[in-house]
């Protein structure tokens, strides 16, 4: 069975549009997401555009703040301060990666935790770890929502998360632990045979590495739930203008073994954006009391 993030996103955004309309009607406030994009990275520009389009779809405002690639750290931090102080802005998203030489941690730490709709601020990470999340980071939140909406309960299951980044792997492992799965986290220092063993025993497999076809299909346990977070662009094949997007799992080989599997594209990616919209409404509600 395909875990169809695109279809689910449509449903979630539809519901959110109703909630946003009711909120605005009751309070006179339109939720607003500020998107900050530094430099001209084309992939980042595409992501920001999708996020702004989603705002439009649910009736939120997006305020776009593009900055040139030679922006200084101090200028970016001053902009964050301004957005923190602006009562019309409820969510602040600084698109990563920042240009080389910029310190993203300092910037993210400067965002008001109550407007940190990405959930990357240390105080929000702490709340998440303690199971008292204010904002769950959007990608792992999307992973959990995909499971929930498909009737997949992690309780008592063996889960393996490949990758331990602060924005995907680690929070995904925390959320699965909170949902009562028994979780193994693997990373670049995990010996190859242990990585394979951990994948092979996983009832729920979440892969967030960033390498095309990193997990061979034959490692996937029969009937497992496979959540492929990776987004990798292959080199263009002869006759193609741009290369295909593929995940971290060899989808063609894994599909026949998995019980459930996310496609790439169309699985986790759309869910990330839906969860960002949901977090922005949470922020607007909390800041409008
Ligand atoms: P990072 O590069 O931050 O993290 C990659 C992780 O993979 C690290 O923890 C790294 O381990 C681990 N890793 C690297 N090599 C191996 C290995 N040989 N065996 C096991 N683990 C390994 O990437 P992100 O987490 O930010 O993103 C991962 C992928 O997900 C990317 O393709 C990205 O594009 C995609 N992504 C998709 C999103 C979506 O909305 N669908 C959102 C965010 C990301 P170590 O910590 O030891 O270095």
mmCIF file of C-alpha atoms and ligand atoms in Angstrom, residues 47 51 120 138-140 143 161-170 185-192 195 207-212 214 219 228-233 246-248 264 267-273, ligand 1:
data_model
loop_
_atom_site.group_PDB
_atom_site.id
_atom_site.type_symbol
_atom_site.label_atom_id
_atom_site.label_comp_id
_atom_site.label_asym_id
_atom_site.label_seq_id
_atom_site.Cartn_x
_atom_site.Cartn_y
_atom_site.Cartn_z
ATOM 1 C CA UNK A 47 10.664 24.952 -1.133
ATOM 2 C CA UNK A 51 5.283 26.937 1.532
ATOM 3 C CA UNK A 120 14.279 24.001 15.831
ATOM 4 C CA UNK A 138 7.450 19.560 10.431
ATOM 5 C CA UNK A 139 9.037 16.557 8.701
ATOM 6 C CA UNK A 140 8.904 14.126 11.638
ATOM 7 C CA UNK A 143 5.878 11.104 9.319
ATOM 8 C CA UNK A 161 15.498 5.267 12.151
ATOM 9 C CA UNK A 162 18.416 5.639 9.758
ATOM 10 C CA UNK A 163 19.949 9.101 10.265
ATOM 11 C CA UNK A 164 20.123 11.220 13.414
ATOM 12 C CA UNK A 165 19.917 14.808 12.192
ATOM 13 C CA UNK A 166 18.387 17.400 14.508
ATOM 14 C CA UNK A 167 15.622 18.158 12.008
ATOM 15 C CA UNK A 168 14.564 14.659 10.955
ATOM 16 C CA UNK A 169 16.185 11.527 12.398
ATOM 17 C CA UNK A 170 16.485 12.462 16.040
ATOM 18 C CA UNK A 185 18.806 4.846 15.772
ATOM 19 C CA UNK A 186 21.551 4.267 13.215
ATOM 20 C CA UNK A 187 23.995 6.762 11.711
ATOM 21 C CA UNK A 188 27.250 7.056 9.825
ATOM 22 C CA UNK A 189 29.269 5.321 12.557
ATOM 23 C CA UNK A 190 26.933 2.329 12.807
ATOM 24 C CA UNK A 191 28.794 -0.741 11.506
ATOM 25 C CA UNK A 192 27.354 -1.858 8.161
ATOM 26 C CA UNK A 195 22.777 -1.209 10.069
ATOM 27 C CA UNK A 207 15.200 6.569 6.451
ATOM 28 C CA UNK A 208 16.655 10.107 6.377
ATOM 29 C CA UNK A 209 20.207 9.960 5.045
ATOM 30 C CA UNK A 210 20.278 11.845 1.750
ATOM 31 C CA UNK A 211 21.806 9.153 -0.471
ATOM 32 C CA UNK A 212 19.919 7.694 -3.428
ATOM 33 C CA UNK A 214 20.938 3.794 0.253
ATOM 34 C CA UNK A 219 16.768 -5.507 3.605
ATOM 35 C CA UNK A 228 11.486 7.308 2.992
ATOM 36 C CA UNK A 229 12.335 10.893 3.918
ATOM 37 C CA UNK A 230 15.239 11.264 1.492
ATOM 38 C CA UNK A 231 14.995 13.510 -1.534
ATOM 39 C CA UNK A 232 17.833 13.049 -4.011
ATOM 40 C CA UNK A 233 18.087 14.298 -7.558
ATOM 41 C CA UNK A 246 14.432 9.455 -5.771
ATOM 42 C CA UNK A 247 14.451 8.588 -2.101
ATOM 43 C CA UNK A 248 16.979 6.870 0.143
ATOM 44 C CA UNK A 264 9.408 9.904 -3.512
ATOM 45 C CA UNK A 267 5.224 10.889 0.351
ATOM 46 C CA UNK A 268 6.814 12.763 3.227
ATOM 47 C CA UNK A 269 7.578 16.003 1.337
ATOM 48 C CA UNK A 270 3.956 17.192 0.985
ATOM 49 C CA UNK A 271 3.312 16.289 4.634
ATOM 50 C CA UNK A 272 6.144 18.560 5.772
ATOM 51 C CA UNK A 273 4.407 21.556 4.255
HETATM 52 P P1 LIG B 1 21.649 15.305 7.269
HETATM 53 O O1 LIG B 1 22.745 15.300 6.263
HETATM 54 O O2 LIG B 1 21.569 16.394 8.253
HETATM 55 O O3 LIG B 1 21.697 13.935 8.074
HETATM 56 C C1 LIG B 1 21.929 12.715 7.438
HETATM 57 C C2 LIG B 1 22.012 11.623 8.466
HETATM 58 O O4 LIG B 1 22.327 10.427 7.784
HETATM 59 C C3 LIG B 1 23.116 11.868 9.507
HETATM 60 O O5 LIG B 1 22.607 11.617 10.794
HETATM 61 C C4 LIG B 1 24.190 10.878 9.113
HETATM 62 O O6 LIG B 1 24.910 10.336 10.208
HETATM 63 C C5 LIG B 1 23.362 9.766 8.496
HETATM 64 N N1 LIG B 1 24.190 8.930 7.633
HETATM 65 C C6 LIG B 1 25.087 9.350 6.710
HETATM 66 N N2 LIG B 1 25.712 8.271 6.178
HETATM 67 C C7 LIG B 1 25.194 7.189 6.787
HETATM 68 C C8 LIG B 1 25.475 5.805 6.710
HETATM 69 N N3 LIG B 1 26.394 5.332 5.887
HETATM 70 N N4 LIG B 1 24.745 4.968 7.496
HETATM 71 C C9 LIG B 1 23.801 5.431 8.332
HETATM 72 N N5 LIG B 1 23.528 6.745 8.468
HETATM 73 C C10 LIG B 1 24.223 7.606 7.708
HETATM 74 O O7 LIG B 1 20.301 15.183 6.425
HETATM 75 P P2 LIG B 1 18.777 15.494 6.831
HETATM 76 O O8 LIG B 1 18.384 14.650 7.983
HETATM 77 O O9 LIG B 1 18.544 16.930 6.885
HETATM 78 O O10 LIG B 1 18.046 14.967 5.505
HETATM 79 C C11 LIG B 1 18.125 13.627 5.099
HETATM 80 C C12 LIG B 1 17.399 13.475 3.783
HETATM 81 O O11 LIG B 1 16.049 13.850 3.943
HETATM 82 C C13 LIG B 1 17.925 14.361 2.646
HETATM 83 O O12 LIG B 1 17.777 13.663 1.422
HETATM 84 C C14 LIG B 1 17.000 15.549 2.656
HETATM 85 O O13 LIG B 1 16.890 16.154 1.391
HETATM 86 C C15 LIG B 1 15.703 14.886 3.034
HETATM 87 N N6 LIG B 1 14.756 15.768 3.686
HETATM 88 C C16 LIG B 1 13.469 15.692 3.265
HETATM 89 C C17 LIG B 1 12.505 16.459 3.841
HETATM 90 C C18 LIG B 1 11.111 16.308 3.377
HETATM 91 O O14 LIG B 1 10.308 17.180 3.597
HETATM 92 N N7 LIG B 1 10.770 15.189 2.739
HETATM 93 C C19 LIG B 1 12.816 17.446 4.879
HETATM 94 C C20 LIG B 1 14.191 17.380 5.331
HETATM 95 C C21 LIG B 1 15.117 16.575 4.728
HETATM 96 P P3 LIG B 1 25.898 11.229 11.125
HETATM 97 O O15 LIG B 1 24.982 11.961 12.067
HETATM 98 O O16 LIG B 1 26.740 10.241 11.803
HETATM 99 O O17 LIG B 1 26.641 12.142 10.202
#
